[in-house]
Amino acid sequence: MLPLVLDVDTGVDDACALLLAARHPGVDLRGVTCVGGNAPLEAVVTNTLTVLDACGREDVPVAAGAHRPLLAEPHDARHVHGRDGMGDLDWPKSTRQPDARHALELLRDLLLEAAEGPDPERITLVTLAPMTNAALLLRTYPQAARGLREILFMGGAANVGNATASAEFNVFHDPEAAAVVLQATTELGIPVTMYGLDVFYEPRVTRQFAEAMIATDDRGPAGLGGRLIRYQCERFHSDAATIGDAGAVCAAIDRAGITTRSLPVRIELSGDYSRGRTIVDRRDWSGDLTHDPHGSPPDPIEVALDVQAGRFAAQWVRTVSEGVA
Ligand code: RIB
Ligand code: CA
């Protein structure tokens, strides 16, 4: 089993990721933490609870975290994800309440329980949103790192951005948080993998598959998953749509599905047109960095540069539809 915690800003594709994690028999989904991003925090919490309800996973604790970035002004993405943040689907909203703890305390408790339990283990934290919660966790409760196997974050790009020409949405929404996470994980010795836009759009599911999922399981998890894909196809006038954040969960489950390089990554915090950019240093030469005005690069992280898109798309359809690995 893979002990997993997701940090989300549910979001159409966060919902796809939650469906996969909640339905995969090899994933031990310990908890989900929410942050403002695609939509305001309250909507993110409701959407997250709604998806877990659809999967019959009321057992998974959901906690609300940061409602805004550390420093940047929040600008949500409801123009992409719909007024309710999850595609404005014909789907009943959860009426459950989240865990009474703040996301930071839920994360601390889950990670320390894993590290200090009778059979010590480490949890994989997959962040699918602005990294505000993760940054606050690592600075507030650094001891919780004992329970972390790695942080796999959906964010950044070695090449083209989406929120701006230069920056990817999750990092652009809270660049300071991303910079804190990269620095704190280096200090704490936590491995990091970046699942960025270079792979994010590749795993795609067709409208045809989406309609089949709806037809076979209209009001169940597959029906919800099909509606999420249908929403994106209609919004982008396309016959297929990315599973987005769900690809990062696929990478946590099936590491062989991505190809990574160990590369230094810096976060641009200033710059009129470059703020929020992940500067992935792919210079291959072992050049004379003494003349590099930025000095020695930071410790490298694993950057995903290729993905077996069909493998991940098939994984998502299979697991969300049938609840199998
Ligand atoms: O840039 C893509 C990311 O931004 C995804 O996590 C999507 O859900 C949005 O949050
Ligand atoms: Ca997201």
mmCIF file of C-alpha atoms and ligand atoms in Angstrom:
data_model
loop_
_atom_site.group_PDB
_atom_site.id
_atom_site.type_symbol
_atom_site.label_atom_id
_atom_site.label_comp_id
_atom_site.label_asym_id
_atom_site.label_seq_id
_atom_site.Cartn_x
_atom_site.Cartn_y
_atom_site.Cartn_z
ATOM 1 C CA MET A 1 0.000 0.000 0.000
ATOM 2 C CA LEU A 2 1.088 3.569 -0.727
ATOM 3 C CA PRO A 3 0.398 5.901 2.229
ATOM 4 C CA LEU A 4 -0.729 9.138 0.566
ATOM 5 C CA VAL A 5 -1.931 12.606 1.523
ATOM 6 C CA LEU A 6 -3.254 15.047 -1.100
ATOM 7 C CA ASP A 7 -3.239 18.845 -0.848
ATOM 8 C CA VAL A 8 -5.836 20.223 -3.251
ATOM 9 C CA ASP A 9 -7.658 23.279 -4.590
ATOM 10 C CA THR A 10 -10.570 21.251 -5.996
ATOM 11 C CA GLY A 11 -10.867 22.144 -9.075
ATOM 12 C CA VAL A 12 -12.027 20.000 -11.946
ATOM 13 C CA ASP A 13 -8.734 18.162 -12.313
ATOM 14 C CA ASP A 14 -8.122 17.958 -8.561
ATOM 15 C CA ALA A 15 -11.462 16.142 -8.512
ATOM 16 C CA CYS A 16 -10.101 13.716 -11.118
ATOM 17 C CA ALA A 17 -7.089 13.158 -8.851
ATOM 18 C CA LEU A 18 -9.261 12.589 -5.776
ATOM 19 C CA LEU A 19 -11.368 10.016 -7.658
ATOM 20 C CA LEU A 20 -8.210 8.083 -8.574
ATOM 21 C CA ALA A 21 -6.662 8.184 -5.112
ATOM 22 C CA ALA A 22 -9.936 7.320 -3.356
ATOM 23 C CA ARG A 23 -10.719 4.382 -5.673
ATOM 24 C CA HIS A 24 -7.255 2.824 -6.112
ATOM 25 C CA PRO A 25 -6.910 -0.360 -3.973
ATOM 26 C CA GLY A 26 -3.159 0.161 -3.611
ATOM 27 C CA VAL A 27 -3.469 3.675 -2.192
ATOM 28 C CA ASP A 28 -3.905 4.278 1.529
ATOM 29 C CA LEU A 29 -5.415 7.777 1.362
ATOM 30 C CA ARG A 30 -4.701 9.078 4.881
ATOM 31 C CA GLY A 31 -6.163 12.543 4.423
ATOM 32 C CA VAL A 32 -6.807 15.533 2.160
ATOM 33 C CA THR A 33 -5.953 19.154 2.924
ATOM 34 C CA CYS A 34 -7.506 22.120 1.125
ATOM 35 C CA VAL A 35 -6.132 25.495 0.085
ATOM 36 C CA GLY A 36 -7.591 28.447 -1.791
ATOM 37 C CA GLY A 37 -6.519 28.417 -5.405
ATOM 38 C CA ASN A 38 -8.758 27.446 -8.330
ATOM 39 C CA ALA A 39 -11.674 28.560 -6.165
ATOM 40 C CA PRO A 40 -12.099 30.150 -2.744
ATOM 41 C CA LEU A 41 -11.260 27.834 0.172
ATOM 42 C CA GLU A 42 -14.884 27.198 1.211
ATOM 43 C CA ALA A 43 -15.766 25.958 -2.267
ATOM 44 C CA VAL A 44 -12.602 23.850 -2.386
ATOM 45 C CA VAL A 45 -13.589 22.121 0.884
ATOM 46 C CA THR A 46 -17.157 21.469 -0.304
ATOM 47 C CA ASN A 47 -15.958 20.163 -3.668
ATOM 48 C CA THR A 48 -13.424 17.874 -1.995
ATOM 49 C CA LEU A 49 -16.024 16.425 0.383
ATOM 50 C CA THR A 50 -18.408 15.991 -2.558
ATOM 51 C CA VAL A 51 -15.926 13.893 -4.519
ATOM 52 C CA LEU A 52 -15.101 11.696 -1.514
ATOM 53 C CA ASP A 53 -18.853 11.250 -0.859
ATOM 54 C CA ALA A 54 -19.246 10.023 -4.450
ATOM 55 C CA CYS A 55 -16.589 7.380 -3.749
ATOM 56 C CA GLY A 56 -18.076 6.342 -0.421
ATOM 57 C CA ARG A 57 -14.894 7.547 1.275
ATOM 58 C CA GLU A 58 -16.366 9.510 4.154
ATOM 59 C CA ASP A 59 -13.594 7.845 6.216
ATOM 60 C CA VAL A 60 -10.928 10.131 4.714
ATOM 61 C CA PRO A 61 -10.360 13.262 6.860
ATOM 62 C CA VAL A 62 -10.562 16.565 4.984
ATOM 63 C CA ALA A 63 -9.230 19.773 6.561
ATOM 64 C CA ALA A 64 -9.294 23.405 5.489
ATOM 65 C CA GLY A 65 -5.980 25.230 5.300
ATOM 66 C CA ALA A 66 -4.786 28.569 3.986
ATOM 67 C CA HIS A 67 -7.448 30.693 2.311
ATOM 68 C CA ARG A 68 -4.903 32.926 0.532
ATOM 69 C CA PRO A 69 -1.237 33.001 -0.552
ATOM 70 C CA LEU A 70 1.548 34.057 1.848
ATOM 71 C CA LEU A 71 2.069 37.394 0.137
ATOM 72 C CA ALA A 72 0.489 37.521 -3.337
ATOM 73 C CA GLU A 73 -3.070 38.730 -3.841
ATOM 74 C CA PRO A 74 -5.322 35.717 -4.613
ATOM 75 C CA HIS A 75 -6.731 35.447 -8.135
ATOM 76 C CA ASP A 76 -8.786 32.287 -8.545
ATOM 77 C CA ALA A 77 -9.374 30.305 -11.744
ATOM 78 C CA ARG A 78 -13.159 29.978 -11.751
ATOM 79 C CA HIS A 79 -13.121 31.207 -15.326
ATOM 80 C CA VAL A 80 -11.555 27.809 -16.042
ATOM 81 C CA HIS A 81 -13.172 25.588 -13.392
ATOM 82 C CA GLY A 82 -16.698 27.051 -13.299
ATOM 83 C CA ARG A 83 -18.574 29.205 -10.795
ATOM 84 C CA ASP A 84 -18.540 26.457 -8.122
ATOM 85 C CA GLY A 85 -14.922 25.559 -8.928
ATOM 86 C CA MET A 86 -15.798 22.036 -10.115
ATOM 87 C CA GLY A 87 -17.441 22.419 -13.481
ATOM 88 C CA ASP A 88 -20.915 23.544 -12.294
ATOM 89 C CA LEU A 89 -22.009 19.922 -12.760
ATOM 90 C CA ASP A 90 -25.425 18.450 -12.133
ATOM 91 C CA TRP A 91 -24.090 16.846 -8.954
ATOM 92 C CA PRO A 92 -25.336 17.232 -5.332
ATOM 93 C CA LYS A 93 -22.957 19.056 -3.016
ATOM 94 C CA SER A 94 -21.780 17.391 0.191
ATOM 95 C CA THR A 95 -23.409 18.586 3.384
ATOM 96 C CA ARG A 96 -20.668 17.139 5.593
ATOM 97 C CA GLN A 97 -18.369 19.277 7.710
ATOM 98 C CA PRO A 98 -14.565 19.058 7.365
ATOM 99 C CA ASP A 99 -12.246 17.862 10.130
ATOM 100 C CA ALA A 100 -12.210 20.283 13.074
ATOM 101 C CA ARG A 101 -8.436 20.609 12.774
ATOM 102 C CA HIS A 102 -6.693 23.130 10.551
ATOM 103 C CA ALA A 103 -4.895 21.538 7.610
ATOM 104 C CA LEU A 104 -1.514 22.137 9.265
ATOM 105 C CA GLU A 105 -2.548 20.190 12.352
ATOM 106 C CA LEU A 106 -4.081 17.363 10.317
ATOM 107 C CA LEU A 107 -0.876 17.109 8.261
ATOM 108 C CA ARG A 108 1.288 17.224 11.409
ATOM 109 C CA ASP A 109 -0.800 14.540 13.126
ATOM 110 C CA LEU A 110 -0.870 12.208 10.095
ATOM 111 C CA LEU A 111 2.879 12.522 9.484
ATOM 112 C CA LEU A 112 3.923 12.074 13.123
ATOM 113 C CA GLU A 113 1.519 9.131 13.568
ATOM 114 C CA ALA A 114 3.190 7.506 10.548
ATOM 115 C CA ALA A 115 6.714 8.179 11.832
ATOM 116 C CA GLU A 116 6.057 7.218 15.450
ATOM 117 C CA GLY A 117 3.648 4.340 14.975
ATOM 118 C CA PRO A 118 4.423 0.699 15.872
ATOM 119 C CA ASP A 119 5.536 0.084 12.272
ATOM 120 C CA PRO A 120 7.229 3.380 11.344
ATOM 121 C CA GLU A 121 6.435 4.473 7.783
ATOM 122 C CA ARG A 122 6.640 7.548 5.599
ATOM 123 C CA ILE A 123 3.825 9.228 3.689
ATOM 124 C CA THR A 124 3.986 10.636 0.161
ATOM 125 C CA LEU A 125 2.555 14.169 0.084
ATOM 126 C CA VAL A 126 1.190 15.065 -3.349
ATOM 127 C CA THR A 127 0.404 18.772 -3.677
ATOM 128 C CA LEU A 128 -1.969 19.668 -6.508
ATOM 129 C CA ALA A 129 -2.432 23.344 -5.676
ATOM 130 C CA PRO A 130 -0.597 26.451 -4.555
ATOM 131 C CA MET A 131 1.910 25.260 -1.953
ATOM 132 C CA THR A 132 0.841 27.562 0.865
ATOM 133 C CA ASN A 133 -0.156 24.718 3.224
ATOM 134 C CA ALA A 134 3.041 22.778 2.539
ATOM 135 C CA ALA A 135 5.223 25.838 3.143
ATOM 136 C CA LEU A 136 3.459 26.652 6.416
ATOM 137 C CA LEU A 137 3.678 23.008 7.537
ATOM 138 C CA LEU A 138 7.422 22.725 6.957
ATOM 139 C CA ARG A 139 8.142 25.999 8.736
ATOM 140 C CA THR A 140 5.665 25.475 11.592
ATOM 141 C CA TYR A 141 6.171 21.752 12.252
ATOM 142 C CA PRO A 142 9.548 20.770 10.732
ATOM 143 C CA GLN A 143 9.564 17.674 12.931
ATOM 144 C CA ALA A 144 6.686 16.343 10.813
ATOM 145 C CA ALA A 145 9.252 15.776 8.053
ATOM 146 C CA ARG A 146 10.089 12.525 9.843
ATOM 147 C CA GLY A 147 6.874 11.132 8.407
ATOM 148 C CA LEU A 148 7.463 12.295 4.823
ATOM 149 C CA ARG A 149 8.734 9.926 2.113
ATOM 150 C CA GLU A 150 8.720 12.663 -0.514
ATOM 151 C CA ILE A 151 6.791 15.666 -1.758
ATOM 152 C CA LEU A 152 5.549 15.293 -5.328
ATOM 153 C CA PHE A 153 4.172 18.623 -6.456
ATOM 154 C CA MET A 154 2.090 19.428 -9.489
ATOM 155 C CA GLY A 155 3.444 22.770 -10.492
ATOM 156 C CA GLY A 156 5.940 24.751 -12.475
ATOM 157 C CA ALA A 157 7.257 24.173 -15.962
ATOM 158 C CA ALA A 158 10.680 23.744 -17.505
ATOM 159 C CA ASN A 159 9.211 25.282 -20.656
ATOM 160 C CA VAL A 160 5.931 27.152 -21.250
ATOM 161 C CA GLY A 161 3.670 28.520 -18.508
ATOM 162 C CA ASN A 162 -0.133 28.700 -18.394
ATOM 163 C CA ALA A 163 -1.173 31.369 -15.870
ATOM 164 C CA THR A 164 1.314 33.611 -17.673
ATOM 165 C CA ALA A 165 3.659 33.027 -20.585
ATOM 166 C CA SER A 166 6.319 32.326 -17.986
ATOM 167 C CA ALA A 167 4.636 30.758 -14.940
ATOM 168 C CA GLU A 168 2.376 27.824 -14.084
ATOM 169 C CA PHE A 169 -0.786 28.565 -12.034
ATOM 170 C CA ASN A 170 0.031 26.774 -8.744
ATOM 171 C CA VAL A 171 3.454 28.375 -8.449
ATOM 172 C CA PHE A 172 2.286 31.729 -9.838
ATOM 173 C CA HIS A 173 -0.556 31.830 -7.277
ATOM 174 C CA ASP A 174 1.931 31.617 -4.386
ATOM 175 C CA PRO A 175 5.556 31.891 -5.544
ATOM 176 C CA GLU A 176 6.847 32.560 -2.022
ATOM 177 C CA ALA A 177 5.295 29.312 -0.815
ATOM 178 C CA ALA A 178 6.941 27.373 -3.635
ATOM 179 C CA ALA A 179 10.311 28.922 -2.790
ATOM 180 C CA VAL A 180 9.870 28.066 0.907
ATOM 181 C CA VAL A 181 9.003 24.447 0.049
ATOM 182 C CA LEU A 182 12.097 24.024 -2.128
ATOM 183 C CA GLN A 183 14.348 25.561 0.532
ATOM 184 C CA ALA A 184 12.788 23.743 3.500
ATOM 185 C CA THR A 185 12.833 20.327 1.783
ATOM 186 C CA THR A 186 16.525 20.810 1.039
ATOM 187 C CA GLU A 187 17.221 21.722 4.669
ATOM 188 C CA LEU A 188 15.103 18.823 5.962
ATOM 189 C CA GLY A 189 16.387 16.256 3.455
ATOM 190 C CA ILE A 190 12.973 15.558 1.912
ATOM 191 C CA PRO A 191 13.081 14.275 -1.691
ATOM 192 C CA VAL A 192 11.053 16.369 -4.152
ATOM 193 C CA THR A 193 9.585 15.556 -7.566
ATOM 194 C CA MET A 194 8.150 18.218 -9.867
ATOM 195 C CA TYR A 195 5.223 17.156 -12.084
ATOM 196 C CA GLY A 196 4.951 20.281 -14.191
ATOM 197 C CA LEU A 197 3.292 21.478 -17.365
ATOM 198 C CA ASP A 198 5.914 19.645 -19.423
ATOM 199 C CA VAL A 199 3.896 16.478 -18.723
ATOM 200 C CA PHE A 200 0.624 17.782 -17.172
ATOM 201 C CA TYR A 201 -1.413 18.104 -20.384
ATOM 202 C CA GLU A 202 -0.310 14.809 -21.966
ATOM 203 C CA PRO A 203 -2.523 12.151 -20.276
ATOM 204 C CA ARG A 204 -5.912 12.769 -21.942
ATOM 205 C CA VAL A 205 -9.276 10.964 -21.912
ATOM 206 C CA THR A 206 -11.643 11.199 -24.881
ATOM 207 C CA ARG A 207 -15.198 12.539 -24.777
ATOM 208 C CA GLN A 208 -16.233 9.112 -26.003
ATOM 209 C CA PHE A 209 -14.741 7.411 -22.938
ATOM 210 C CA ALA A 210 -16.310 10.075 -20.733
ATOM 211 C CA GLU A 211 -19.776 9.390 -22.138
ATOM 212 C CA ALA A 212 -19.252 5.657 -21.632
ATOM 213 C CA MET A 213 -18.301 6.252 -17.973
ATOM 214 C CA ILE A 214 -21.466 8.291 -17.479
ATOM 215 C CA ALA A 215 -23.634 5.707 -19.241
ATOM 216 C CA THR A 216 -22.358 2.814 -17.111
ATOM 217 C CA ASP A 217 -22.332 4.544 -13.714
ATOM 218 C CA ASP A 218 -24.431 7.672 -14.005
ATOM 219 C CA ARG A 219 -24.589 8.722 -10.350
ATOM 220 C CA GLY A 220 -21.457 6.929 -9.152
ATOM 221 C CA PRO A 221 -17.731 7.853 -9.208
ATOM 222 C CA ALA A 222 -17.318 6.946 -12.876
ATOM 223 C CA GLY A 223 -20.298 9.137 -13.752
ATOM 224 C CA LEU A 224 -18.696 12.015 -11.864
ATOM 225 C CA GLY A 225 -15.376 11.393 -13.568
ATOM 226 C CA GLY A 226 -17.040 11.286 -16.976
ATOM 227 C CA ARG A 227 -18.806 14.573 -16.263
ATOM 228 C CA LEU A 228 -15.506 16.219 -15.291
ATOM 229 C CA ILE A 229 -13.926 15.182 -18.603
ATOM 230 C CA ARG A 230 -17.114 16.154 -20.532
ATOM 231 C CA TYR A 231 -17.036 19.620 -18.897
ATOM 232 C CA GLN A 232 -13.480 20.227 -20.076
ATOM 233 C CA CYS A 233 -14.211 18.932 -23.583
ATOM 234 C CA GLU A 234 -17.172 21.295 -23.865
ATOM 235 C CA ARG A 235 -15.264 24.232 -22.400
ATOM 236 C CA PHE A 236 -12.300 23.787 -24.697
ATOM 237 C CA HIS A 237 -14.373 22.569 -27.672
ATOM 238 C CA SER A 238 -12.270 19.425 -27.911
ATOM 239 C CA ASP A 239 -12.861 15.688 -28.230
ATOM 240 C CA ALA A 240 -10.510 14.878 -25.316
ATOM 241 C CA ALA A 241 -9.374 16.483 -22.068
ATOM 242 C CA THR A 242 -6.408 16.178 -19.742
ATOM 243 C CA ILE A 243 -6.715 14.335 -16.432
ATOM 244 C CA GLY A 244 -4.433 17.138 -15.136
ATOM 245 C CA ASP A 245 -3.659 16.761 -11.434
ATOM 246 C CA ALA A 246 -4.639 13.078 -11.607
ATOM 247 C CA GLY A 247 -1.452 12.529 -13.604
ATOM 248 C CA ALA A 248 0.581 13.524 -10.552
ATOM 249 C CA VAL A 249 -1.238 10.863 -8.519
ATOM 250 C CA CYS A 250 -0.514 8.369 -11.318
ATOM 251 C CA ALA A 251 3.169 9.302 -11.001
ATOM 252 C CA ALA A 252 3.075 8.632 -7.254
ATOM 253 C CA ILE A 253 1.445 5.235 -7.873
ATOM 254 C CA ASP A 254 3.408 4.257 -10.994
ATOM 255 C CA ARG A 255 6.771 6.024 -10.957
ATOM 256 C CA ALA A 256 7.924 4.236 -14.109
ATOM 257 C CA GLY A 257 5.294 6.183 -16.048
ATOM 258 C CA ILE A 258 7.356 9.368 -15.886
ATOM 259 C CA THR A 259 10.904 10.144 -16.963
ATOM 260 C CA THR A 260 12.696 12.614 -14.699
ATOM 261 C CA ARG A 261 16.019 14.406 -14.636
ATOM 262 C CA SER A 262 17.738 15.567 -11.470
ATOM 263 C CA LEU A 263 17.938 19.332 -12.010
ATOM 264 C CA PRO A 264 18.317 22.496 -9.933
ATOM 265 C CA VAL A 265 15.125 24.583 -9.778
ATOM 266 C CA ARG A 266 14.816 28.164 -8.588
ATOM 267 C CA ILE A 267 11.596 30.203 -8.178
ATOM 268 C CA GLU A 268 11.525 33.686 -9.645
ATOM 269 C CA LEU A 269 9.969 36.004 -7.065
ATOM 270 C CA SER A 270 10.358 39.296 -8.896
ATOM 271 C CA GLY A 271 10.168 40.276 -12.524
ATOM 272 C CA ASP A 272 7.246 41.989 -14.198
ATOM 273 C CA TYR A 273 6.762 39.124 -16.665
ATOM 274 C CA SER A 274 8.652 36.274 -14.971
ATOM 275 C CA ARG A 275 7.318 36.218 -11.397
ATOM 276 C CA GLY A 276 6.357 32.659 -10.416
ATOM 277 C CA ARG A 277 8.552 30.995 -13.028
ATOM 278 C CA THR A 278 10.306 27.753 -12.096
ATOM 279 C CA ILE A 279 13.763 28.272 -13.505
ATOM 280 C CA VAL A 280 14.902 24.727 -14.304
ATOM 281 C CA ASP A 281 18.662 24.780 -14.878
ATOM 282 C CA ARG A 282 19.275 22.355 -17.743
ATOM 283 C CA ARG A 283 22.739 23.586 -18.557
ATOM 284 C CA ASP A 284 24.581 20.343 -19.190
ATOM 285 C CA TRP A 285 28.071 21.657 -18.857
ATOM 286 C CA SER A 286 29.870 21.455 -15.574
ATOM 287 C CA GLY A 287 30.916 24.980 -16.416
ATOM 288 C CA ASP A 288 32.794 27.441 -14.335
ATOM 289 C CA LEU A 289 30.016 28.588 -12.037
ATOM 290 C CA THR A 290 32.397 30.986 -10.355
ATOM 291 C CA HIS A 291 31.426 33.383 -13.159
ATOM 292 C CA ASP A 292 27.724 32.679 -12.727
ATOM 293 C CA PRO A 293 26.437 35.774 -10.901
ATOM 294 C CA HIS A 294 23.832 33.570 -9.214
ATOM 295 C CA GLY A 295 26.511 31.327 -7.758
ATOM 296 C CA SER A 296 26.144 27.629 -7.071
ATOM 297 C CA PRO A 297 22.736 26.203 -7.999
ATOM 298 C CA PRO A 298 20.388 24.816 -5.331
ATOM 299 C CA ASP A 299 20.296 21.073 -4.662
ATOM 300 C CA PRO A 300 18.600 19.331 -7.600
ATOM 301 C CA ILE A 301 15.085 17.858 -7.511
ATOM 302 C CA GLU A 302 13.521 15.264 -9.835
ATOM 303 C CA VAL A 303 11.856 17.097 -12.723
ATOM 304 C CA ALA A 304 9.411 15.130 -14.902
ATOM 305 C CA LEU A 305 10.197 15.812 -18.550
ATOM 306 C CA ASP A 306 8.320 12.940 -20.190
ATOM 307 C CA VAL A 307 5.280 10.814 -19.380
ATOM 308 C CA GLN A 308 3.679 7.645 -20.722
ATOM 309 C CA ALA A 309 0.442 9.501 -21.322
ATOM 310 C CA GLY A 310 -1.643 6.574 -22.567
ATOM 311 C CA ARG A 311 -0.576 4.479 -19.577
ATOM 312 C CA PHE A 312 -1.733 7.149 -17.132
ATOM 313 C CA ALA A 313 -4.967 7.907 -18.971
ATOM 314 C CA ALA A 314 -5.844 4.207 -19.050
ATOM 315 C CA GLN A 315 -4.979 3.918 -15.339
ATOM 316 C CA TRP A 316 -7.358 6.756 -14.522
ATOM 317 C CA VAL A 317 -10.283 5.350 -16.547
ATOM 318 C CA ARG A 318 -9.751 1.817 -15.219
ATOM 319 C CA THR A 319 -9.445 2.747 -11.545
ATOM 320 C CA VAL A 320 -12.199 5.394 -11.486
ATOM 321 C CA SER A 321 -14.593 3.104 -13.410
ATOM 322 C CA GLU A 322 -13.863 -0.226 -11.747
ATOM 323 C CA GLY A 323 -12.028 0.534 -8.509
ATOM 324 C CA VAL A 324 -9.130 -1.684 -9.588
ATOM 325 C CA ALA A 325 -5.388 -1.046 -9.765
HETATM 326 O O1 RIB B 1 -1.531 24.666 -13.705
HETATM 327 C C1 RIB B 1 -2.361 23.571 -13.406
HETATM 328 C C2 RIB B 1 -2.727 23.567 -11.954
HETATM 329 O O2 RIB B 1 -3.468 24.731 -11.636
HETATM 330 C C3 RIB B 1 -3.655 22.393 -11.578
HETATM 331 O O3 RIB B 1 -3.376 21.994 -10.261
HETATM 332 C C4 RIB B 1 -5.023 22.971 -11.662
HETATM 333 O O4 RIB B 1 -5.956 22.332 -10.781
HETATM 334 C C5 RIB B 1 -4.777 24.378 -11.184
HETATM 335 O O5 RIB B 1 -4.793 24.348 -9.759
HETATM 336 CA CA CA B 2 -5.169 21.870 -8.632
#
